[in-house]
Structure formats: structure tokens, C-alpha cells
mmCIF file of C-alpha atoms and ligand atoms in Angstrom:
data_model
loop_
_atom_site.group_PDB
_atom_site.id
_atom_site.type_symbol
_atom_site.label_atom_id
_atom_site.label_comp_id
_atom_site.label_asym_id
_atom_site.label_seq_id
_atom_site.Cartn_x
_atom_site.Cartn_y
_atom_site.Cartn_z
ATOM 1 C CA UNK O 1 -39.224 -56.095 22.468
ATOM 2 C CA UNK O 2 -35.414 -56.332 22.182
ATOM 3 C CA UNK O 3 -35.026 -52.830 23.593
ATOM 4 C CA UNK O 4 -37.178 -53.657 26.558
ATOM 5 C CA UNK O 5 -34.994 -56.691 27.371
ATOM 6 C CA UNK O 6 -31.777 -54.656 27.246
ATOM 7 C CA UNK O 7 -33.446 -52.047 29.413
ATOM 8 C CA UNK O 8 -34.393 -54.543 32.050
ATOM 9 C CA UNK O 9 -30.916 -56.084 32.066
ATOM 10 C CA UNK O 10 -29.361 -52.667 32.630
ATOM 11 C CA UNK O 11 -31.916 -51.891 35.342
ATOM 12 C CA UNK O 12 -31.206 -55.238 36.968
ATOM 13 C CA UNK O 13 -27.467 -54.637 36.958
ATOM 14 C CA UNK O 14 -27.895 -51.169 38.365
ATOM 15 C CA UNK O 15 -30.050 -52.569 41.139
ATOM 16 C CA UNK O 16 -27.400 -55.157 41.974
ATOM 17 C CA UNK O 17 -24.662 -52.527 42.052
ATOM 18 C CA UNK O 18 -26.637 -50.311 44.417
ATOM 19 C CA UNK O 19 -27.862 -53.141 46.634
ATOM 20 C CA UNK O 20 -24.512 -54.958 46.736
ATOM 21 C CA UNK O 21 -21.788 -52.370 46.251
ATOM 22 C CA UNK O 22 -19.185 -55.124 46.436
ATOM 23 C CA UNK O 23 -20.145 -55.940 42.812
ATOM 24 C CA UNK O 24 -19.136 -52.461 41.781
ATOM 25 C CA UNK O 25 -16.420 -50.387 43.351
ATOM 26 C CA UNK O 26 -15.734 -51.978 46.732
ATOM 27 C CA UNK O 27 -15.964 -49.947 49.916
ATOM 28 C CA UNK O 28 -16.479 -46.259 49.281
ATOM 29 C CA UNK O 29 -16.446 -44.107 52.409
ATOM 30 C CA UNK O 30 -18.430 -40.878 52.438
ATOM 31 C CA UNK O 31 -16.384 -37.992 53.777
ATOM 32 C CA UNK O 32 -17.503 -34.460 54.703
ATOM 33 C CA UNK O 33 -15.605 -31.170 54.668
ATOM 34 C CA UNK O 34 -16.834 -27.616 55.044
ATOM 35 C CA UNK O 35 -14.107 -26.322 52.717
ATOM 36 C CA UNK O 36 -13.982 -26.110 48.921
ATOM 37 C CA UNK O 37 -12.262 -28.759 46.841
ATOM 38 C CA UNK O 38 -8.942 -26.914 46.499
ATOM 39 C CA UNK O 39 -8.507 -26.385 50.269
ATOM 40 C CA UNK O 40 -5.596 -28.343 51.820
ATOM 41 C CA UNK O 41 -7.821 -30.412 54.131
ATOM 42 C CA UNK O 42 -9.874 -31.702 51.186
ATOM 43 C CA UNK O 43 -6.743 -32.356 49.136
ATOM 44 C CA UNK O 44 -5.236 -34.340 52.014
ATOM 45 C CA UNK O 45 -8.238 -36.646 52.256
ATOM 46 C CA UNK O 46 -8.136 -37.060 48.467
ATOM 47 C CA UNK O 47 -4.529 -38.161 48.807
ATOM 48 C CA UNK O 48 -5.607 -40.612 51.476
ATOM 49 C CA UNK O 49 -8.223 -42.015 49.112
ATOM 50 C CA UNK O 50 -5.585 -42.470 46.380
ATOM 51 C CA UNK O 51 -3.397 -44.399 48.797
ATOM 52 C CA UNK O 52 -6.265 -46.652 49.868
ATOM 53 C CA UNK O 53 -7.185 -47.330 46.257
ATOM 54 C CA UNK O 54 -3.593 -48.235 45.403
ATOM 55 C CA UNK O 55 -3.110 -50.465 48.409
ATOM 56 C CA UNK O 56 -6.394 -52.351 47.939
ATOM 57 C CA UNK O 57 -6.544 -52.527 44.166
ATOM 58 C CA UNK O 58 -9.539 -50.237 44.173
ATOM 59 C CA UNK O 59 -11.427 -52.083 46.878
ATOM 60 C CA UNK O 60 -11.358 -49.126 49.299
ATOM 61 C CA UNK O 61 -11.681 -45.438 48.483
ATOM 62 C CA UNK O 62 -13.164 -42.202 49.773
ATOM 63 C CA UNK O 63 -15.843 -40.075 48.153
ATOM 64 C CA UNK O 64 -15.412 -36.553 49.455
ATOM 65 C CA UNK O 65 -18.280 -34.079 49.681
ATOM 66 C CA UNK O 66 -16.533 -30.704 49.983
ATOM 67 C CA UNK O 67 -18.111 -27.291 50.398
ATOM 68 C CA UNK O 68 -20.663 -28.291 53.044
ATOM 69 C CA UNK O 69 -22.550 -30.567 50.645
ATOM 70 C CA UNK O 70 -23.404 -32.793 53.610
ATOM 71 C CA UNK O 71 -24.205 -29.869 55.907
ATOM 72 C CA UNK O 72 -22.501 -27.479 58.308
ATOM 73 C CA UNK O 73 -19.838 -28.812 60.674
ATOM 74 C CA UNK O 74 -22.061 -29.279 63.734
ATOM 75 C CA UNK O 75 -24.679 -31.255 61.781
ATOM 76 C CA UNK O 76 -22.089 -33.409 60.019
ATOM 77 C CA UNK O 77 -20.496 -34.295 63.378
ATOM 78 C CA UNK O 78 -23.881 -35.522 64.598
ATOM 79 C CA UNK O 79 -24.335 -37.521 61.397
ATOM 80 C CA UNK O 80 -20.864 -39.013 61.718
ATOM 81 C CA UNK O 81 -21.585 -40.145 65.261
ATOM 82 C CA UNK O 82 -24.879 -41.629 64.004
ATOM 83 C CA UNK O 83 -23.034 -43.480 61.210
ATOM 84 C CA UNK O 84 -24.672 -41.690 58.276
ATOM 85 C CA UNK O 85 -21.290 -40.152 57.308
ATOM 86 C CA UNK O 86 -18.169 -42.347 57.463
ATOM 87 C CA UNK O 87 -15.373 -39.779 57.596
ATOM 88 C CA UNK O 88 -15.352 -36.147 58.577
ATOM 89 C CA UNK O 89 -12.670 -33.485 58.559
ATOM 90 C CA UNK O 90 -13.559 -30.864 61.132
ATOM 91 C CA UNK O 91 -11.887 -28.377 63.424
ATOM 92 C CA UNK O 92 -11.483 -29.355 67.079
ATOM 93 C CA UNK O 93 -13.608 -26.397 68.229
ATOM 94 C CA UNK O 94 -17.051 -27.825 67.354
ATOM 95 C CA UNK O 95 -16.049 -31.034 69.179
ATOM 96 C CA UNK O 96 -15.297 -29.162 72.419
ATOM 97 C CA UNK O 97 -18.758 -29.540 73.913
ATOM 98 C CA UNK O 98 -18.887 -33.283 73.132
ATOM 99 C CA UNK O 99 -15.319 -34.276 74.033
ATOM 100 C CA UNK O 100 -13.755 -32.134 76.821
ATOM 101 C CA UNK O 101 -10.188 -33.214 75.933
ATOM 102 C CA UNK O 102 -10.513 -31.511 72.524
ATOM 103 C CA UNK O 103 -10.804 -28.116 74.228
ATOM 104 C CA UNK O 104 -7.264 -28.300 75.591
ATOM 105 C CA UNK O 105 -5.330 -27.808 72.297
ATOM 106 C CA UNK O 106 -7.904 -25.159 71.326
ATOM 107 C CA UNK O 107 -7.212 -23.117 74.495
ATOM 108 C CA UNK O 108 -6.007 -19.596 73.736
ATOM 109 C CA UNK O 109 -2.230 -19.248 73.587
ATOM 110 C CA UNK O 110 -1.522 -22.794 74.754
ATOM 111 C CA UNK O 111 1.023 -23.298 71.964
ATOM 112 C CA UNK O 112 4.144 -21.164 71.646
ATOM 113 C CA UNK O 113 4.683 -21.957 67.963
ATOM 114 C CA UNK O 114 3.740 -24.296 65.114
ATOM 115 C CA UNK O 115 6.695 -26.518 66.091
ATOM 116 C CA UNK O 116 5.407 -26.734 69.663
ATOM 117 C CA UNK O 117 1.921 -27.611 68.380
ATOM 118 C CA UNK O 118 3.313 -30.307 66.041
ATOM 119 C CA UNK O 119 5.388 -31.833 68.805
ATOM 120 C CA UNK O 120 2.390 -32.066 71.113
ATOM 121 C CA UNK O 121 -0.176 -33.248 68.571
ATOM 122 C CA UNK O 122 2.205 -35.751 66.909
ATOM 123 C CA UNK O 123 3.120 -37.200 70.293
ATOM 124 C CA UNK O 124 1.557 -38.926 73.266
ATOM 125 C CA UNK O 125 -0.865 -36.097 74.126
ATOM 126 C CA UNK O 126 -2.221 -36.007 70.579
ATOM 127 C CA UNK O 127 -2.754 -39.779 70.737
ATOM 128 C CA UNK O 128 -4.650 -39.417 74.045
ATOM 129 C CA UNK O 129 -6.952 -36.814 72.520
ATOM 130 C CA UNK O 130 -7.671 -38.985 69.471
ATOM 131 C CA UNK O 131 -8.404 -41.944 71.759
ATOM 132 C CA UNK O 132 -10.697 -39.833 73.958
ATOM 133 C CA UNK O 133 -13.075 -39.596 70.997
ATOM 134 C CA UNK O 134 -13.912 -43.316 70.916
ATOM 135 C CA UNK O 135 -16.457 -43.384 73.784
ATOM 136 C CA UNK O 136 -18.263 -40.540 71.961
ATOM 137 C CA UNK O 137 -18.713 -42.509 68.747
ATOM 138 C CA UNK O 138 -15.740 -41.155 66.786
ATOM 139 C CA UNK O 139 -12.381 -42.674 65.911
ATOM 140 C CA UNK O 140 -9.762 -39.926 65.697
ATOM 141 C CA UNK O 141 -7.387 -40.634 62.790
ATOM 142 C CA UNK O 142 -5.098 -37.631 62.349
ATOM 143 C CA UNK O 143 -4.608 -33.960 63.099
ATOM 144 C CA UNK O 144 -4.088 -31.479 60.311
ATOM 145 C CA UNK O 145 -2.593 -27.990 60.537
ATOM 146 C CA UNK O 146 -4.781 -24.963 60.875
ATOM 147 C CA UNK O 147 -2.238 -22.224 61.517
ATOM 148 C CA UNK O 148 -3.274 -19.641 64.056
ATOM 149 C CA UNK O 149 -6.650 -17.956 64.323
ATOM 150 C CA UNK O 150 -6.694 -14.170 64.501
ATOM 151 C CA UNK O 151 -9.363 -11.454 64.531
ATOM 152 C CA UNK O 152 -10.720 -9.623 61.513
ATOM 153 C CA UNK O 153 -13.485 -7.079 61.411
ATOM 154 C CA UNK O 154 -15.097 -4.320 59.413
ATOM 155 C CA UNK O 155 -14.982 -1.590 62.092
ATOM 156 C CA UNK O 156 -11.472 -0.727 63.236
ATOM 157 C CA UNK O 157 -8.052 -2.256 63.729
ATOM 158 C CA UNK O 158 -7.870 -4.351 66.894
ATOM 159 C CA UNK O 159 -4.609 -3.602 68.720
ATOM 160 C CA UNK O 160 -5.660 -4.564 72.244
ATOM 161 C CA UNK O 161 -8.652 -6.174 73.996
ATOM 162 C CA UNK O 162 -9.984 -2.656 74.671
ATOM 163 C CA UNK O 163 -10.611 -2.254 70.916
ATOM 164 C CA UNK O 164 -12.928 -5.275 71.024
ATOM 165 C CA UNK O 165 -15.255 -3.827 73.638
ATOM 166 C CA UNK O 166 -18.829 -4.537 72.547
ATOM 167 C CA UNK O 167 -17.825 -5.838 69.105
ATOM 168 C CA UNK O 168 -19.991 -8.645 67.747
ATOM 169 C CA UNK O 169 -17.587 -11.423 66.845
ATOM 170 C CA UNK O 170 -18.690 -14.653 65.214
ATOM 171 C CA UNK O 171 -17.285 -17.858 66.721
ATOM 172 C CA UNK O 172 -17.584 -21.565 65.945
ATOM 173 C CA UNK O 173 -20.074 -23.664 67.903
ATOM 174 C CA UNK O 174 -17.845 -23.901 70.958
ATOM 175 C CA UNK O 175 -18.397 -22.643 74.493
ATOM 176 C CA UNK O 176 -14.651 -22.265 74.775
ATOM 177 C CA UNK O 177 -14.597 -19.716 71.973
ATOM 178 C CA UNK O 178 -17.646 -17.936 73.400
ATOM 179 C CA UNK O 179 -15.851 -17.662 76.755
ATOM 180 C CA UNK O 180 -12.673 -16.427 75.064
ATOM 181 C CA UNK O 181 -14.528 -13.561 73.357
ATOM 182 C CA UNK O 182 -16.306 -12.652 76.566
ATOM 183 C CA UNK O 183 -13.020 -12.570 78.477
ATOM 184 C CA UNK O 184 -11.804 -10.056 75.883
ATOM 185 C CA UNK O 185 -14.904 -7.881 76.265
ATOM 186 C CA UNK O 186 -16.501 -8.760 72.893
ATOM 187 C CA UNK O 187 -19.983 -10.139 72.214
ATOM 188 C CA UNK O 188 -19.608 -13.701 70.944
ATOM 189 C CA UNK O 189 -22.009 -14.814 68.238
ATOM 190 C CA UNK O 190 -21.829 -18.576 67.525
ATOM 191 C CA UNK O 191 -22.756 -19.132 63.896
ATOM 192 C CA UNK O 192 -22.183 -21.711 61.181
ATOM 193 C CA UNK O 193 -19.217 -21.103 58.906
ATOM 194 C CA UNK O 194 -21.379 -20.860 55.796
ATOM 195 C CA UNK O 195 -23.387 -17.941 57.182
ATOM 196 C CA UNK O 196 -20.497 -15.702 58.155
ATOM 197 C CA UNK O 197 -19.937 -13.930 54.831
ATOM 198 C CA UNK O 198 -23.521 -12.719 54.616
ATOM 199 C CA UNK O 199 -23.556 -11.770 58.313
ATOM 200 C CA UNK O 200 -20.406 -9.680 57.878
ATOM 201 C CA UNK O 201 -21.783 -8.062 54.767
ATOM 202 C CA UNK O 202 -25.120 -7.101 56.298
ATOM 203 C CA UNK O 203 -23.546 -5.963 59.568
ATOM 204 C CA UNK O 204 -25.230 -8.649 61.691
ATOM 205 C CA UNK O 205 -21.726 -9.207 63.058
ATOM 206 C CA UNK O 206 -18.713 -6.888 63.117
ATOM 207 C CA UNK O 207 -16.061 -9.519 62.763
ATOM 208 C CA UNK O 208 -14.889 -13.088 63.077
ATOM 209 C CA UNK O 209 -11.621 -14.930 63.583
ATOM 210 C CA UNK O 210 -9.747 -17.424 61.495
ATOM 211 C CA UNK O 211 -6.443 -18.362 59.872
ATOM 212 C CA UNK O 212 -5.116 -16.902 56.592
ATOM 213 C CA UNK O 213 -6.506 -19.586 54.234
ATOM 214 C CA UNK O 214 -10.016 -19.473 55.707
ATOM 215 C CA UNK O 215 -10.040 -15.654 55.823
ATOM 216 C CA UNK O 216 -9.208 -15.691 52.127
ATOM 217 C CA UNK O 217 -11.085 -18.744 50.764
ATOM 218 C CA UNK O 218 -14.398 -17.540 52.236
ATOM 219 C CA UNK O 219 -13.831 -14.033 50.861
ATOM 220 C CA UNK O 220 -14.419 -12.673 54.372
ATOM 221 C CA UNK O 221 -11.380 -10.490 53.668
ATOM 222 C CA UNK O 222 -13.424 -8.504 51.159
ATOM 223 C CA UNK O 223 -15.902 -7.346 53.805
ATOM 224 C CA UNK O 224 -13.835 -7.421 57.027
ATOM 225 C CA UNK O 225 -10.677 -5.647 55.983
ATOM 226 C CA UNK O 226 -8.851 -5.133 59.306
ATOM 227 C CA UNK O 227 -6.902 -8.305 60.172
ATOM 228 C CA UNK O 228 -5.000 -8.313 63.490
ATOM 229 C CA UNK O 229 -2.544 -11.156 63.925
ATOM 230 C CA UNK O 230 -3.105 -11.742 67.642
ATOM 231 C CA UNK O 231 -2.949 -15.528 66.982
ATOM 232 C CA UNK O 232 -5.173 -16.427 69.933
ATOM 233 C CA UNK O 233 -5.819 -20.076 69.023
ATOM 234 C CA UNK O 234 -4.056 -22.836 67.106
ATOM 235 C CA UNK O 235 -7.028 -25.221 67.389
ATOM 236 C CA UNK O 236 -6.016 -27.966 64.922
ATOM 237 C CA UNK O 237 -8.125 -29.725 62.327
ATOM 238 C CA UNK O 238 -8.910 -33.389 62.849
ATOM 239 C CA UNK O 239 -10.007 -36.258 60.632
ATOM 240 C CA UNK O 240 -12.471 -38.554 62.367
ATOM 241 C CA UNK O 241 -14.250 -41.738 61.363
ATOM 242 C CA UNK O 242 -17.634 -42.846 62.590
ATOM 243 C CA UNK O 243 -17.178 -45.587 65.188
ATOM 244 C CA UNK O 244 -20.138 -47.306 63.528
ATOM 245 C CA UNK O 245 -18.359 -47.441 60.164
ATOM 246 C CA UNK O 246 -15.066 -48.372 61.837
ATOM 247 C CA UNK O 247 -16.578 -51.352 63.635
ATOM 248 C CA UNK O 248 -17.734 -52.814 60.306
ATOM 249 C CA UNK O 249 -14.131 -53.093 59.070
ATOM 250 C CA UNK O 250 -11.616 -55.871 59.517
ATOM 251 C CA UNK O 251 -8.514 -55.199 61.634
ATOM 252 C CA UNK O 252 -6.481 -55.141 58.436
ATOM 253 C CA UNK O 253 -8.747 -52.540 56.830
ATOM 254 C CA UNK O 254 -8.666 -50.403 59.984
ATOM 255 C CA UNK O 255 -4.888 -50.528 59.969
ATOM 256 C CA UNK O 256 -4.789 -49.393 56.338
ATOM 257 C CA UNK O 257 -7.089 -46.455 57.071
ATOM 258 C CA UNK O 258 -4.956 -45.353 60.013
ATOM 259 C CA UNK O 259 -1.819 -45.620 57.916
ATOM 260 C CA UNK O 260 -3.274 -43.681 54.978
ATOM 261 C CA UNK O 261 -4.478 -40.943 57.363
ATOM 262 C CA UNK O 262 -1.029 -40.627 58.927
ATOM 263 C CA UNK O 263 0.589 -40.466 55.492
ATOM 264 C CA UNK O 264 -1.769 -37.706 54.420
ATOM 265 C CA UNK O 265 -0.554 -35.454 57.251
ATOM 266 C CA UNK O 266 2.753 -34.471 55.669
ATOM 267 C CA UNK O 267 1.084 -33.855 52.307
ATOM 268 C CA UNK O 268 -1.379 -31.609 54.073
ATOM 269 C CA UNK O 269 1.381 -29.667 55.859
ATOM 270 C CA UNK O 270 3.143 -28.882 52.584
ATOM 271 C CA UNK O 271 -0.097 -27.842 50.911
ATOM 272 C CA UNK O 272 -0.972 -25.771 53.954
ATOM 273 C CA UNK O 273 2.247 -23.766 53.880
ATOM 274 C CA UNK O 274 1.763 -23.072 50.181
ATOM 275 C CA UNK O 275 -1.824 -22.024 50.710
ATOM 276 C CA UNK O 276 -0.938 -19.643 53.555
ATOM 277 C CA UNK O 277 1.445 -17.813 51.227
ATOM 278 C CA UNK O 278 -1.103 -17.692 48.425
ATOM 279 C CA UNK O 279 -3.820 -16.394 50.761
ATOM 280 C CA UNK O 280 -1.563 -13.705 52.215
ATOM 281 C CA UNK O 281 -0.763 -12.494 48.729
ATOM 282 C CA UNK O 282 -4.440 -12.270 47.723
ATOM 283 C CA UNK O 283 -5.350 -10.380 50.892
ATOM 284 C CA UNK O 284 -2.418 -7.962 50.628
ATOM 285 C CA UNK O 285 -3.212 -7.283 46.976
ATOM 286 C CA UNK O 286 -6.704 -6.353 48.046
ATOM 287 C CA UNK O 287 -5.154 -3.580 50.152
ATOM 288 C CA UNK O 288 -6.333 -4.898 53.525
ATOM 289 C CA UNK O 289 -4.990 -3.478 56.766
ATOM 290 C CA UNK O 290 -2.964 -6.293 58.332
ATOM 291 C CA UNK O 291 -1.610 -5.627 61.814
ATOM 292 C CA UNK O 292 1.356 -7.905 62.327
ATOM 293 C CA UNK O 293 3.013 -6.295 65.327
ATOM 294 C CA UNK O 294 0.604 -6.753 68.168
ATOM 295 C CA UNK O 295 1.295 -6.908 71.885
ATOM 296 C CA UNK O 296 -0.179 -10.283 72.799
ATOM 297 C CA UNK O 297 0.374 -9.932 76.539
ATOM 298 C CA UNK O 298 -2.927 -8.155 77.375
ATOM 299 C CA UNK O 299 -4.779 -10.867 75.399
ATOM 300 C CA UNK O 300 -2.901 -13.623 77.248
ATOM 301 C CA UNK O 301 -3.480 -11.930 80.603
ATOM 302 C CA UNK O 302 -7.251 -11.978 80.066
ATOM 303 C CA UNK O 303 -7.372 -15.765 79.595
ATOM 304 C CA UNK O 304 -7.195 -16.902 83.251
ATOM 305 C CA UNK O 305 -10.957 -17.531 83.651
ATOM 306 C CA UNK O 306 -11.058 -19.427 80.329
ATOM 307 C CA UNK O 307 -8.394 -21.882 81.508
ATOM 308 C CA UNK O 308 -10.164 -22.229 84.873
ATOM 309 C CA UNK O 309 -13.438 -23.113 83.213
ATOM 310 C CA UNK O 310 -12.246 -25.559 80.525
ATOM 311 C CA UNK O 311 -9.267 -27.233 82.157
ATOM 312 C CA UNK O 312 -11.623 -28.179 84.959
ATOM 313 C CA UNK O 313 -10.579 -31.672 86.082
ATOM 314 C CA UNK O 314 -7.246 -32.862 87.511
ATOM 315 C CA UNK O 315 -6.608 -34.768 84.230
ATOM 316 C CA UNK O 316 -7.288 -31.756 82.009
ATOM 317 C CA UNK O 317 -5.245 -29.432 84.241
ATOM 318 C CA UNK O 318 -2.433 -31.936 84.024
ATOM 319 C CA UNK O 319 -2.725 -32.042 80.232
ATOM 320 C CA UNK O 320 -2.307 -28.251 80.132
ATOM 321 C CA UNK O 321 0.831 -28.535 82.268
ATOM 322 C CA UNK O 322 2.217 -31.359 80.144
ATOM 323 C CA UNK O 323 1.628 -29.361 76.959
ATOM 324 C CA UNK O 324 3.348 -26.321 78.437
ATOM 325 C CA UNK O 325 6.283 -28.508 79.511
ATOM 326 C CA UNK O 326 6.912 -29.814 75.981
ATOM 327 C CA UNK O 327 10.103 -28.093 74.830
HETATM 328 C C1 LIG R 1 -11.725 -23.209 59.668
HETATM 329 C C2 LIG R 1 -11.800 -24.709 59.826
HETATM 330 C C3 LIG R 1 -13.195 -25.199 59.551
HETATM 331 C C4 LIG R 1 -14.225 -24.454 60.351
HETATM 332 C C5 LIG R 1 -14.001 -22.967 60.240
HETATM 333 C C6 LIG R 1 -14.946 -22.154 61.106
HETATM 334 O O1 LIG R 1 -10.432 -22.742 59.968
HETATM 335 O O2 LIG R 1 -10.919 -25.309 58.916
HETATM 336 O O3 LIG R 1 -13.245 -26.580 59.767
HETATM 337 O O4 LIG R 1 -14.202 -24.866 61.702
HETATM 338 O O5 LIG R 1 -12.666 -22.605 60.529
HETATM 339 O O6 LIG R 1 -14.519 -21.122 61.602
HETATM 340 O O7 LIG R 1 -16.104 -22.544 61.253
#
């Protein structure tokens, strides 16, 4: 009899905690990331959660679901817009078809260097791109580094676009990336990130493209051993919040989230630089063929039609010009 009473009290309390989370841990935001827990993007959002917890005495925090636990990037973006996921760290590429402004910083060779990219994304243009997300159901909070994306494949070293002729190259779910591959003479295969390893291994695709940490963390480097540093895109990562979740918060809470996101950026940049070095080391130790000296001009020259197609309004064309004009 006694046991039964204790049991029902516990059950009752549990019910209250689930039904009224305010009794338990305060506001806990669900956050998605395609990467594993030790990846810099995940670590940055963890840092953001620590800050929120400190500032609110535990009343606000973030529960991160790394490693695609909430689904592949495209699906999690849809769920974030729908309000089923509160926060989401994604690359700009899978947002290109929803928010045209996001295609501009993902355009091939738009940035001259990491410094140029930081200056643009930390400034007025970056702000405009984050704000452009709002009518599409997302509140852009911060950009994170993603280095430069380059080609890797299992067939042969790519030295020029001619070497890519007919190669099946996996791309993110982005028409911009499909068009980029086509302009280089390759066959673009859009595919979810989580399927690429198997597709490379079984020969469904010949190659893919990504930065050093993603090439290494996914173990793609074990099956696609020729890595050519053509650095065709510096498409940044972005942390977004569902507009639906955002609208439920007070102005003060929104301000704290923005501030924590901004503070996580520098932490992420330091972790990123460390991770790039670590990834390079792992790949080199594996004996991969890394082509560092590559003539980028023929790649750049092929990009005219891509710019024409994606910078296709006076505003977007102007954004391209403004980015190029940033010193
Ligand atoms: C990574 C990026 C991921 C994902 C992935 C991909 O560099 O961090 O968010 O977009 O590329 O190629 O799918």
C-alpha cells in the first residue's frame, strides 16, 4: 500500500514536470546539428548554452542533438521553420533554395580570404542576410566559420576543370552547388551528408567537396584519397532559431539569446582553427594525395553562368558588388 502511494506521488511529479517544464529546468531549447559532438559547431552551441544557463540562473539552456539525431539538414530546416526544433546549426547551402540572399556568400570564389569573409559576414551585409531569413520563418543568430570547400575523389587528382569531366560529385541540397558542378563539367549528385560515406565506398559517386574538418570527421578521406585544394566555396555555417520559438520569448530573453550566439562566434573560430590543424594531420598521416598548388583561374573563369543565375535581381547583383568592394 505504502509503495503504491510513493509510486503515484513520483508519477504525479513526473507528469507535472513534463506538462509544466517551468517546474523543472526552465526553458530548454532543442538544437540540431549534423556533426558529431566534438565538432566545433556543436561545441560553440554548447558554449552558448553554458552562457545562457549562467546568465539566467539555469532558467534557459540548450539541449543539443548532434550527429543528425533529429534528421538530415534539409529535414531539420523544415522542422525548424515549423517550430518543432528551436535552434539549428546548418550550412548556408541548404538554405539557398528557400532564402535567395543566402546563395550570395556561398557563390564560388566570392571571398578572397578568410579575413575578407569575416569582414563581410561580421558587418552590414552579414546582418542583412540574417534579417532576410525572418520572412521565411527563421531568425538568423550568427555565422560560424566553415573554411573553404574543395574537391576530393577516389578516381584521380583534380588539377583543372577538365579532370572533372563526367565525374559524379555529391553536393548539398542546393541548386547553386548543382550549377557550380555543371559549369565545371561534372555530374552533380545532391545527397544528404549522412549518405556520402557509403556512396563513395560503393562507387555510387566518385567524389564530393568539403572543408578539412568535414573531410576528416566523416572519414570520407579514407575512401576518396585525392584532395585538391581549389577552395571553390567559403559558404559559412549559420545558427538559426525558429521564428515560432522566438516569438514565444520576451524581448529580454531574445536579447540574451542574440548575445550568447554572438559570444559563441569567437569560441567557435578558435576551435575551428585547432580542428583544421588536427584534421590535416590525420589526413596526411593516412598518406592521402593533397594537391595544394592549384591554378584556380580556370575554375573561376567557368563561374560566369553561375553568378548570372543566382545573383539574379538588382539587389543580389548589388550585394555581389558590395562584397567584392570590401577591402
Ligand atoms: C559541412 C557543414 C554541414 C553540412 C555538410 C554537407 O561542411 O558543416 O552543415 O552542410 O558540410 O556537405 O552536407
